[in-house]
XYZ file of C-alpha atoms in Angstrom:
304
model
C -64.291 107.799 95.506
C -61.126 109.459 94.179
C -59.081 111.478 96.678
C -58.715 115.168 95.878
C -55.231 116.817 96.091
C -56.515 118.850 99.036
C -57.447 115.750 101.009
C -54.179 114.019 100.213
C -52.213 117.087 101.310
C -54.159 117.180 104.571
C -53.364 113.554 105.250
C -49.684 113.965 104.322
C -49.423 116.941 106.706
C -50.945 114.877 109.484
C -48.548 112.044 108.760
C -45.601 114.441 108.876
C -46.642 115.664 112.331
C -46.901 112.135 113.656
C -43.596 110.309 113.415
C -44.405 106.765 112.286
C -48.169 106.962 112.940
C -49.814 103.791 114.212
C -53.036 102.618 112.572
C -54.976 103.784 115.660
C -53.468 107.273 115.493
C -53.973 107.464 111.747
C -57.612 106.379 112.174
C -58.046 109.153 114.723
C -56.599 111.711 112.319
C -58.853 110.554 109.534
C -62.036 110.382 111.582
C -61.479 113.771 113.283
C -61.714 115.733 110.018
C -65.147 116.153 108.380
C -63.486 116.258 104.967
C -61.907 112.875 105.510
C -65.272 111.315 106.291
C -65.939 111.670 102.550
C -63.501 108.831 101.888
C -64.950 105.405 101.272
C -64.099 102.836 103.892
C -62.055 100.913 101.341
C -59.893 103.937 100.488
C -59.447 104.831 104.152
C -58.316 101.278 104.832
C -55.779 101.585 102.023
C -54.377 104.757 103.554
C -54.108 103.134 106.983
C -52.232 100.101 105.725
C -50.056 102.042 103.253
C -49.368 105.498 104.761
C -47.618 108.007 102.472
C -43.836 107.968 102.635
C -42.239 111.157 103.837
C -39.884 112.733 101.335
C -36.304 113.654 102.199
C -37.341 117.305 102.006
C -39.487 116.710 105.073
C -36.873 114.683 106.923
C -33.721 116.780 106.397
C -35.054 120.017 107.960
C -35.881 118.047 111.107
C -32.322 116.704 111.307
C -30.869 120.206 110.955
C -33.486 122.031 112.989
C -32.551 124.721 115.476
C -33.512 122.494 118.390
C -31.256 119.690 117.193
C -28.362 122.092 116.653
C -28.865 123.534 120.126
C -28.695 120.027 121.606
C -25.555 119.269 119.647
C -27.158 116.446 117.673
C -26.533 117.857 114.183
C -23.415 117.025 112.181
C -20.466 119.225 113.201
C -22.486 120.891 115.962
C -19.525 123.095 116.887
C -19.447 124.735 113.473
C -20.068 128.480 113.364
C -23.760 129.173 112.635
C -23.064 131.326 109.569
C -20.669 128.770 108.113
C -23.173 125.984 108.858
C -25.851 127.787 106.859
C -23.495 128.292 103.931
C -22.235 124.703 104.021
C -25.690 123.139 103.989
C -27.763 125.680 102.028
C -25.344 126.478 99.187
C -24.857 123.936 96.398
C -21.662 123.895 94.364
C -21.457 122.989 90.678
C -19.853 119.591 90.143
C -17.724 119.307 86.998
C -15.426 116.822 85.327
C -11.781 117.599 84.550
C -12.839 119.239 81.288
C -15.114 121.637 83.196
C -18.338 119.989 81.981
C -21.175 120.198 84.505
C -22.030 116.746 85.886
C -24.219 117.601 88.883
C -24.377 119.551 92.121
C -23.946 118.970 95.850
C -23.730 120.906 99.099
C -20.593 122.829 99.985
C -20.400 120.508 103.001
C -20.086 117.358 100.891
C -17.854 119.022 98.301
C -15.267 119.901 100.941
C -15.170 116.638 102.912
C -11.738 115.190 102.217
C -13.047 111.629 102.446
C -15.530 112.303 99.629
C -12.930 114.144 97.581
C -10.551 111.189 97.855
C -13.097 108.396 97.427
C -15.253 109.968 94.728
C -12.793 112.408 93.186
C -15.495 115.050 93.732
C -14.523 118.183 91.781
C -16.355 121.508 91.905
C -16.142 124.835 90.120
C -14.609 127.815 91.955
C -13.195 131.268 91.298
C -10.356 133.410 92.625
C -10.438 137.176 92.050
C -7.379 139.437 92.072
C -8.325 143.106 92.495
C -5.771 145.834 91.850
C -6.229 149.510 92.675
C -5.147 152.385 90.416
C -1.652 152.227 91.969
C -1.474 148.584 90.800
C -1.432 147.245 94.344
C -3.077 143.881 94.949
C -5.786 143.563 97.616
C -5.295 140.526 99.865
C -7.617 139.129 102.508
C -7.068 136.963 105.563
C -9.824 134.395 105.883
C -11.970 134.454 109.010
C -11.118 132.182 111.933
C -14.566 130.581 111.586
C -14.039 129.444 107.983
C -14.337 125.683 107.677
C -11.453 125.319 105.232
C -8.141 127.138 105.638
C -9.103 129.523 108.467
C -6.857 132.572 109.043
C -4.733 131.995 105.936
C -3.902 134.914 103.663
C -5.093 134.712 100.099
C -6.115 136.759 97.064
C -8.907 139.321 97.125
C -11.927 137.024 97.007
C -12.257 133.246 96.657
C -15.500 131.305 96.481
C -17.808 129.244 94.271
C -20.433 129.863 91.642
C -23.567 128.158 92.925
C -25.949 125.775 91.199
C -28.409 128.471 90.163
C -29.446 129.823 86.780
C -27.498 133.094 86.901
C -24.262 131.363 87.920
C -24.425 128.456 85.479
C -24.168 130.665 82.383
C -21.226 129.352 80.355
C -20.927 132.086 77.710
C -17.938 134.344 78.418
C -17.777 132.842 81.932
C -20.752 135.050 82.837
C -22.032 132.726 85.559
C -18.664 132.811 87.328
C -18.450 136.598 86.982
C -21.961 136.954 88.424
C -20.873 134.851 91.383
C -17.748 136.975 91.878
C -19.826 140.145 91.985
C -22.148 138.535 94.560
C -19.269 137.482 96.805
C -17.588 140.898 96.663
C -20.638 142.205 98.474
C -20.930 139.208 100.835
C -17.282 139.121 101.862
C -15.920 142.625 101.364
C -18.997 144.865 101.461
C -18.318 146.118 97.917
C -21.632 146.818 96.143
C -22.335 145.553 92.633
C -22.229 149.022 91.077
C -18.599 149.413 92.204
C -17.523 146.155 90.535
C -19.513 145.803 87.277
C -19.673 142.265 85.939
C -18.074 143.267 82.639
C -14.982 144.531 84.480
C -14.038 141.038 85.735
C -11.550 139.588 83.237
C -11.290 135.751 83.203
C -7.627 135.010 82.532
C -7.415 131.250 82.893
C -8.386 128.110 84.791
C -6.470 125.830 87.123
C -7.312 122.425 88.565
C -5.826 121.555 91.950
C -6.424 119.461 95.068
C -5.358 120.437 98.603
C -6.160 119.059 102.073
C -6.953 121.538 104.830
C -6.966 119.807 108.226
C -7.524 116.117 107.572
C -11.310 116.339 107.525
C -11.720 119.160 105.018
C -10.064 120.115 101.777
C -10.421 121.559 98.295
C -10.658 119.969 94.876
C -11.469 122.778 92.518
C -11.540 123.813 88.927
C -10.715 127.423 89.675
C -11.436 130.396 87.384
C -8.863 133.173 87.803
C -10.379 136.633 87.434
C -8.600 140.020 87.384
C -10.183 143.425 87.946
C -8.657 146.894 88.281
C -10.858 149.205 90.366
C -10.596 151.646 93.246
C -13.101 150.453 95.832
C -14.097 151.046 99.431
C -13.783 147.846 101.433
C -16.027 147.008 104.397
C -15.129 143.407 105.301
C -17.719 141.002 106.694
C -16.134 139.572 109.890
C -17.926 136.256 109.339
C -15.857 135.845 106.194
C -12.770 138.044 106.462
C -10.409 138.639 109.392
C -8.230 141.314 107.755
C -7.395 142.973 104.420
C -4.412 144.847 103.024
C -3.002 146.112 99.738
C 0.489 144.973 98.757
C 2.911 145.926 96.013
C 5.240 143.380 94.409
C 8.013 143.723 97.006
C 5.577 143.479 99.904
C 4.074 140.324 98.434
C 7.541 138.800 98.015
C 8.244 139.530 101.682
C 4.942 137.854 102.574
C 6.023 134.791 100.596
C 9.376 134.737 102.375
C 7.755 134.854 105.812
C 5.318 132.108 104.897
C 8.152 129.889 103.628
C 10.161 130.556 106.793
C 7.189 129.980 109.090
C 7.561 133.443 110.587
C 4.717 135.060 112.545
C 2.567 131.994 111.958
C 1.808 133.369 108.513
C 0.163 130.977 106.047
C -1.022 131.344 102.467
C -3.865 129.474 100.797
C -2.662 126.696 98.471
C -4.554 128.042 95.449
C -3.101 131.531 95.922
C 0.407 130.114 96.183
C -0.088 128.107 92.984
C -1.210 131.217 91.109
C 1.693 133.264 92.522
C 4.279 130.639 91.579
C 2.936 130.017 88.080
C 1.302 133.181 86.759
C 0.884 136.189 89.007
C 3.983 138.314 88.437
C 3.800 137.957 84.655
C 0.131 138.923 84.726
C 0.972 141.822 87.063
C 3.204 143.188 84.290
C 0.205 143.184 81.967
C -1.904 144.988 84.576
C 0.618 147.813 84.811
C 0.966 148.026 81.014
C -2.837 147.879 80.633
C -2.451 144.908 78.304
C -4.064 142.322 80.574
C -6.423 141.021 77.881
C -3.380 139.831 75.950
C -2.758 137.291 78.722
C -6.183 135.646 78.495
C -6.160 131.876 77.913
C -9.518 130.281 78.726
C -8.938 127.239 76.513
C -6.309 125.629 78.713
C -7.041 124.020 82.072
C -3.742 123.995 83.988
C -3.470 120.943 86.258
C -1.322 122.106 89.153
C -0.152 120.416 92.355
């Protein structure tokens, strides 16, 4: 007698509840359900000797369950709960050095320095530079709970497009711009209507690699986006420790302090690369309202 999908699902559920069920336990599960009594003895015997294998989707949630985390058995049990969720739930877009999509993996795996070094794992990212109507640049200090580069100062918003339909759209970098709009709300409390997707201007792309603390690091193909808007900022403390607007001279003073090691001030490596290679020239275009003249999305700048 052929097994119906319903009966197979019932048996699989029972098998999932019982870790490594013995034949006696499995026989008990089968015989206790009236629906399972419909099986022929030959088919029941087959199920007992060849129980269904549990898929990884059933196993992984058990490993990362709340109870395991509470007992400190999960990987990196000391990690902040919000950052843990982001690291394991979000999947980055893996690309080659020509920015062609080659796969996807968790943020956790994408930022492990060992995997970056051994597998040259490269993922897509974005860095947004928001200027107000006075042409001041909004900077943020990353939260102390961030896994990579905690408490460093950086540009307005830095994150990753995720492996999802709306953020994989290649045309006019729309997927990346959709992701930027999402993260403006997540990190800075700026709603989508205040930062329309069509106002993000992709200026260029850089490829860089940078260790964070020995365990973690970045290896990113980073889209650089500019936007000029007056916005109200309401930072999410899980993501952002502080924010401030700076003019050119104030940013130069920030760079000086970072270089001198004053006040424990540190800048993110990607922000420093953009500052040293592009930012002040692009800032000129912002003030002249000619920023679109600076766009170069054909070149991928490999920076170190």
